Each structure stands twice: as C-alpha cells, then as structure tokens.
Backbone as CSV, one residue per row, in Angstrom:
resi,resn,N_x,N_y,N_z,CA_x,CA_y,CA_z,C_x,C_y,C_z
1,UNK,106.876,45.564,29.799,106.647,44.619,28.753,105.007,45.260,28.576
2,UNK,104.535,44.006,27.628,102.816,44.344,27.561,101.805,44.115,28.518
3,UNK,101.094,44.742,28.295,100.114,44.629,29.279,98.630,44.207,28.798
4,UNK,98.239,44.181,27.257,96.843,43.878,26.999,96.970,43.740,25.733
5,UNK,96.087,43.058,24.874,95.410,43.285,23.625,94.360,43.898,23.676
6,UNK,94.554,45.213,22.970,93.716,46.127,22.886,93.001,46.265,21.769
7,UNK,93.256,45.904,20.648,92.585,45.899,19.112,93.262,44.529,18.591
8,UNK,92.003,43.508,17.913,92.193,42.551,17.399,91.679,42.994,15.962
9,UNK,91.746,42.029,14.483,91.512,42.455,13.453,91.111,41.857,12.494
10,UNK,89.889,41.570,12.071,89.600,40.914,10.943,88.984,41.583,9.692
11,UNK,89.191,41.008,8.767,89.026,41.308,7.142,87.362,41.148,7.234
12,UNK,86.542,41.999,6.514,85.116,42.419,6.617,85.183,42.964,4.432
13,UNK,84.329,42.204,4.201,84.233,42.866,2.481,83.404,44.172,2.782
14,UNK,82.302,44.521,3.106,81.499,45.681,3.513,81.442,46.166,5.557
15,UNK,81.593,47.431,5.268,82.041,47.549,6.933,80.378,48.267,7.099
16,UNK,79.730,48.347,6.715,78.500,48.869,6.943,77.603,47.544,7.325
17,UNK,77.840,46.409,6.232,77.321,45.411,6.473,78.071,44.638,7.682
18,UNK,79.027,44.697,8.223,79.778,44.322,9.274,79.120,44.866,10.357
19,UNK,79.035,45.910,10.399,78.314,46.817,11.580,77.003,46.245,11.840
20,UNK,76.137,46.253,10.660,74.821,45.464,10.847,74.854,44.242,11.746
21,UNK,75.806,43.518,11.098,75.948,42.307,11.744,76.770,42.027,13.478
22,UNK,77.682,42.600,13.370,78.471,42.815,14.804,77.933,43.796,15.926
23,UNK,77.123,44.590,15.662,76.360,45.621,16.596,74.855,45.460,16.520
24,UNK,74.194,44.934,15.528,72.984,44.528,15.510,72.475,43.348,15.863
25,UNK,73.593,42.306,15.396,73.373,40.892,15.582,73.971,40.701,17.167
26,UNK,74.941,40.864,17.179,75.838,40.369,18.346,75.708,41.170,19.372
27,UNK,75.448,42.318,19.321,75.353,43.264,20.535,76.730,44.103,20.893
28,UNK,77.690,44.228,19.653,78.957,44.936,19.902,78.279,46.726,20.007
29,UNK,79.148,47.113,20.463,79.075,48.916,20.179,79.824,49.025,19.528
30,UNK,80.105,50.501,18.749,81.223,50.960,17.875,82.147,51.884,18.771
31,UNK,83.230,51.606,18.709,84.146,52.364,19.986,84.591,53.644,18.730
32,UNK,85.360,53.062,17.845,85.818,54.202,16.781,85.246,53.903,15.422
33,UNK,84.747,55.035,14.898,84.634,55.304,13.592,84.786,56.529,12.713
34,UNK,86.243,56.290,12.304,86.817,57.448,12.004,87.390,57.293,10.731
35,UNK,87.310,58.236,9.482,88.259,58.190,8.494,89.711,58.658,8.532
36,UNK,90.781,57.759,8.139,91.813,57.851,8.643,92.700,57.747,6.886
37,UNK,92.956,58.872,6.765,93.258,59.097,5.061,92.175,57.823,4.001
38,UNK,93.094,57.419,3.566,91.855,56.706,2.570,91.379,55.216,3.327
39,UNK,91.499,54.975,4.599,90.679,53.841,5.686,89.990,54.354,6.009
40,UNK,89.053,53.463,6.361,87.814,53.501,7.596,88.490,53.417,8.379
41,UNK,88.881,53.747,9.391,89.438,53.256,10.935,88.008,53.009,11.798
42,UNK,87.312,51.485,11.847,86.351,51.120,12.785,86.321,50.166,13.416
43,UNK,86.000,50.239,14.696,86.478,49.531,15.431,85.086,48.945,16.798
44,UNK,84.802,48.017,17.142,83.696,47.837,17.910,84.004,47.236,19.217
45,UNK,83.227,47.024,19.845,83.640,46.204,21.580,82.228,45.462,22.176
46,UNK,82.575,44.882,22.999,81.338,44.165,23.754,80.962,45.223,24.744
47,UNK,79.760,45.632,25.095,80.014,46.445,26.121,80.087,45.961,27.718
48,UNK,80.487,44.934,27.720,80.841,44.232,28.869,82.473,44.007,28.930
49,UNK,83.205,44.320,28.034,84.586,43.947,27.757,85.009,45.043,26.655
50,UNK,84.636,46.561,27.178,85.056,47.652,26.166,86.311,47.431,25.598
51,UNK,87.711,47.247,26.661,89.014,47.379,26.367,89.408,46.403,25.685
52,UNK,88.605,45.557,24.688,89.012,44.623,23.863,88.316,44.810,22.573
53,UNK,88.843,46.036,21.598,88.108,45.930,20.090,88.565,45.089,18.987
54,UNK,87.803,45.199,18.198,88.058,44.586,16.702,87.579,45.343,15.693
55,UNK,89.057,45.615,15.408,89.081,46.374,13.953,88.197,45.559,12.488
56,UNK,87.503,46.272,12.020,86.683,45.854,11.124,87.131,46.268,9.992
57,UNK,88.354,45.512,9.317,89.004,45.965,7.934,88.653,45.971,6.544
58,UNK,88.547,46.510,5.893,88.412,46.228,4.622,89.944,45.774,4.226
59,UNK,90.219,44.518,3.283,91.559,44.721,2.323,91.287,45.144,1.187
60,UNK,92.389,46.484,1.635,92.323,47.067,0.681,93.592,48.215,1.241
61,UNK,94.139,48.818,0.132,95.687,49.644,0.684,95.092,50.718,1.957
62,UNK,95.710,51.035,2.709,97.283,51.214,2.425,97.503,49.706,3.511
63,UNK,96.752,49.187,3.843,97.596,47.982,4.454,97.689,46.874,3.764
64,UNK,97.201,46.780,2.615,97.949,45.917,1.832,97.611,46.402,0.250
65,UNK,98.418,45.965,-0.326,98.374,46.111,-2.008,97.154,46.279,-2.763
66,UNK,97.126,46.660,-3.857,95.544,46.592,-4.254,95.824,44.836,-4.766
67,UNK,96.853,44.165,-5.491,96.966,42.815,-5.865,96.619,41.886,-4.478
68,UNK,97.429,42.436,-3.635,96.892,41.474,-2.469,95.751,41.485,-1.743
69,UNK,94.939,42.789,-1.808,93.713,43.196,-1.651,92.624,42.344,-2.041
70,UNK,93.125,41.687,-3.795,91.926,40.885,-4.227,92.150,39.146,-3.557
71,UNK,93.541,38.896,-3.557,93.398,37.740,-3.044,93.150,37.880,-1.446
72,UNK,93.091,38.243,-0.655,92.466,38.345,0.805,91.081,38.553,0.468
73,UNK,90.686,39.618,0.036,88.673,39.314,-0.390,88.372,37.790,-0.619
74,UNK,89.121,37.183,-1.526,89.090,36.003,-2.527,88.982,34.677,-0.969
75,UNK,89.742,34.844,-0.489,90.454,33.734,0.721,89.469,34.500,1.987
76,UNK,88.833,35.532,2.338,88.055,35.916,3.443,86.445,35.343,2.702
77,UNK,86.226,35.526,1.634,84.804,34.924,1.164,85.187,33.464,1.268
78,UNK,85.995,32.529,0.895,86.144,31.076,1.158,86.129,30.697,2.637
79,UNK,85.878,31.762,3.514,86.266,31.493,5.026,87.775,30.741,4.988
80,UNK,88.896,31.157,4.369,90.007,31.071,4.737,90.847,32.356,5.003
81,UNK,90.207,33.297,5.317,91.009,34.628,5.621,91.739,34.737,6.698
82,UNK,91.645,33.403,7.721,92.449,33.592,9.298,91.501,34.420,10.291
83,UNK,90.362,35.318,9.598,89.539,35.756,10.852,88.893,34.530,11.749
84,UNK,89.287,34.855,13.141,88.872,34.199,14.307,88.589,34.582,15.261
85,UNK,87.425,34.993,15.531,87.063,35.341,17.209,86.476,34.184,17.965
86,UNK,86.958,34.461,19.445,86.692,33.307,20.369,85.936,34.099,21.183
87,UNK,84.394,33.979,21.900,84.087,34.916,22.890,83.542,33.635,23.911
88,UNK,83.395,34.183,25.422,82.804,33.633,26.513,81.275,33.976,26.647
89,UNK,80.640,32.995,27.293,79.793,33.410,27.493,79.310,32.477,28.811
90,UNK,78.193,33.038,29.684,77.566,32.497,30.858,76.263,31.092,30.574
91,UNK,76.117,31.213,29.703,75.404,30.239,29.091,74.944,29.782,27.612
92,UNK,75.751,28.711,27.227,76.129,28.775,25.872,74.502,28.548,24.843
93,UNK,73.429,27.789,25.661,72.301,27.331,25.253,71.830,28.578,25.033
94,UNK,71.536,29.547,26.121,70.820,30.704,26.182,71.620,31.481,25.232
95,UNK,72.655,31.791,24.708,73.219,32.720,23.791,72.893,31.898,22.355
96,UNK,72.790,30.863,22.183,72.399,30.206,20.975,71.000,30.418,20.556
97,UNK,70.297,29.980,21.669,68.692,30.693,21.120,68.893,32.017,20.779
98,UNK,69.588,33.115,21.499,69.085,34.430,21.192,69.564,34.880,19.990
99,UNK,70.671,34.039,19.706,71.485,34.767,18.031,70.482,34.078,17.233
100,UNK,70.006,32.975,17.437,69.224,32.356,16.688,67.396,33.426,16.527
101,UNK,67.424,33.880,16.998,66.111,34.715,17.176,66.474,35.900,16.251
102,UNK,67.886,36.610,16.435,68.433,37.481,16.485,68.390,37.579,14.491
103,UNK,67.995,36.255,13.961,68.477,35.915,12.248,69.791,35.288,12.088
104,UNK,70.770,35.667,13.389,72.184,34.622,13.030,71.827,33.484,12.697
105,UNK,72.583,32.782,11.390,72.745,31.408,11.070,73.818,30.999,11.870
106,UNK,73.170,29.925,12.716,74.185,29.189,13.790,73.609,28.127,13.432
107,UNK,74.495,27.267,12.736,74.800,25.650,11.984,74.953,24.745,13.320
108,UNK,75.851,25.096,14.101,76.202,24.250,15.049,75.686,24.459,16.175
109,UNK,75.088,22.986,16.898,74.469,23.005,18.239,75.693,23.081,19.008
110,UNK,74.544,23.589,20.269,76.081,24.049,21.577,76.537,22.157,21.895
111,UNK,77.858,21.846,22.149,78.248,21.002,22.165,79.516,20.564,23.346
112,UNK,79.236,19.625,24.469,80.258,19.641,25.623,81.367,19.235,25.314
113,UNK,82.601,20.317,25.579,83.821,20.132,24.990,84.413,19.499,26.293
114,UNK,85.638,19.235,26.508,86.701,19.039,27.735,86.722,20.334,28.489
115,UNK,86.640,21.530,27.609,86.605,23.030,28.524,85.547,23.420,28.704
116,UNK,84.286,23.331,28.286,83.048,23.414,28.511,81.993,23.169,27.704
117,UNK,81.337,23.923,27.224,79.960,23.971,26.123,80.228,25.120,25.267
118,UNK,80.278,24.487,23.808,80.537,25.665,22.544,79.590,25.164,21.356
119,UNK,79.792,26.360,20.711,79.098,26.184,19.309,79.997,27.203,18.257
120,UNK,79.600,27.208,17.213,80.597,28.387,16.241,79.495,27.994,14.920
121,UNK,79.863,29.512,14.564,79.098,30.015,13.204,80.191,31.310,12.316
122,UNK,79.608,31.505,11.146,80.741,32.356,10.749,79.969,33.669,10.251
123,UNK,80.626,34.903,10.315,79.797,36.276,10.090,79.539,36.062,8.446
124,UNK,79.353,36.951,8.413,78.935,37.034,6.807,79.784,37.319,5.621
125,UNK,81.259,37.369,6.196,82.443,37.620,5.575,82.679,36.160,5.682
126,UNK,82.716,34.860,6.245,83.114,33.969,6.487,84.149,33.725,7.642
127,UNK,84.507,34.787,8.576,85.230,34.815,9.611,84.316,33.850,10.687
128,UNK,85.454,32.961,11.093,84.769,32.126,12.411,84.564,32.855,13.646
129,UNK,83.635,32.115,14.255,83.301,32.557,15.270,83.060,31.921,16.453
130,UNK,83.531,31.415,17.402,83.335,30.609,18.659,82.888,30.886,19.743
131,UNK,81.502,30.273,20.344,80.924,30.856,21.587,80.965,29.734,22.458
132,UNK,81.822,29.862,23.769,82.335,28.968,24.870,81.801,29.384,25.713
133,UNK,81.202,28.144,27.084,80.878,28.339,28.015,81.515,27.648,29.035
134,UNK,82.512,28.125,29.597,83.626,27.709,30.138,83.709,26.688,31.314
135,UNK,84.288,25.992,31.214,84.029,24.824,32.298,85.020,25.513,33.717
136,UNK,84.899,25.565,34.666,85.270,26.853,35.834,86.407,25.793,36.254
137,UNK,87.739,26.259,36.317,89.173,25.380,36.666,88.629,24.969,38.529
138,UNK,89.196,23.892,38.820,89.018,23.087,40.092,90.043,24.106,40.474
139,UNK,89.662,24.314,41.993,90.844,25.685,42.666,91.669,24.441,42.939
140,UNK,92.736,25.181,43.506,93.827,23.828,44.175,94.327,24.331,45.654
C-alpha cells in the first residue's frame, strides 16, 4: 500500500521568484532543480521535513495544454488556483513575527481556533498558506 506523500504540487508563475519566496523568506531548501525536457522540475522542502517536497510548477506544457495553461495562470493570479499549503509550528506568534521581519505580507494575526492558533497569508502568486500551532491532543 501507499506509505507517504513525498511531493505535493502548487502552480507558480515564475520559478525564480518562487525560489526567492520559499527559500529566501520561508526557509525551504532546494531539493531538486533539474531540466526535465521542456519542464524545469523544481522542488523545495523544509530542512526539518526533507521527505515532504513541494513541486513549484509552471502551468505550462507538458503538464497542461497551452490553452489550459492560460486559464490556470489566470486562476492562480486570482487566488483560485487551488494551491494550498498547511504548515505547523511550535509557536505561531513567534513564526508570525519572524515572517513579517523577513518582509512576508502576513495580513492575518494569529487567532485561537479549536485546534490551535493559526494565521494565513498568500504566496506571491496567490496560493494559500496557513500556519498553525496545534493544540496537543489529550492522551487517552
């Protein structure tokens, strides 16, 4: 059977700009940066979680047709491209402050939720990012 999710994918409109954001601002590391035919296969992962990579993919052939690529780019730009990443942290307030210090536009303040404390923001392309400090589950 299946064991783990090793790579998830989001669409970005400029891979170098995506690297600047995900590596330079959020602290990811490049896992793979390889030309794969007409496609640049670019994955990043958090140093604390190297087994879960994010593919930063351009909406372009061969993964989608040229016509569909234009529609996907339009949806991503409007924040409706379906890209969503959810991270956990040990301290939501500290992470929120650190991201703002790095120049990340974080419009939401950390809020207490039934599952913990979380806040959200978008990457430069409109993909949704949430960060949560999870409330420990009571032991049974």
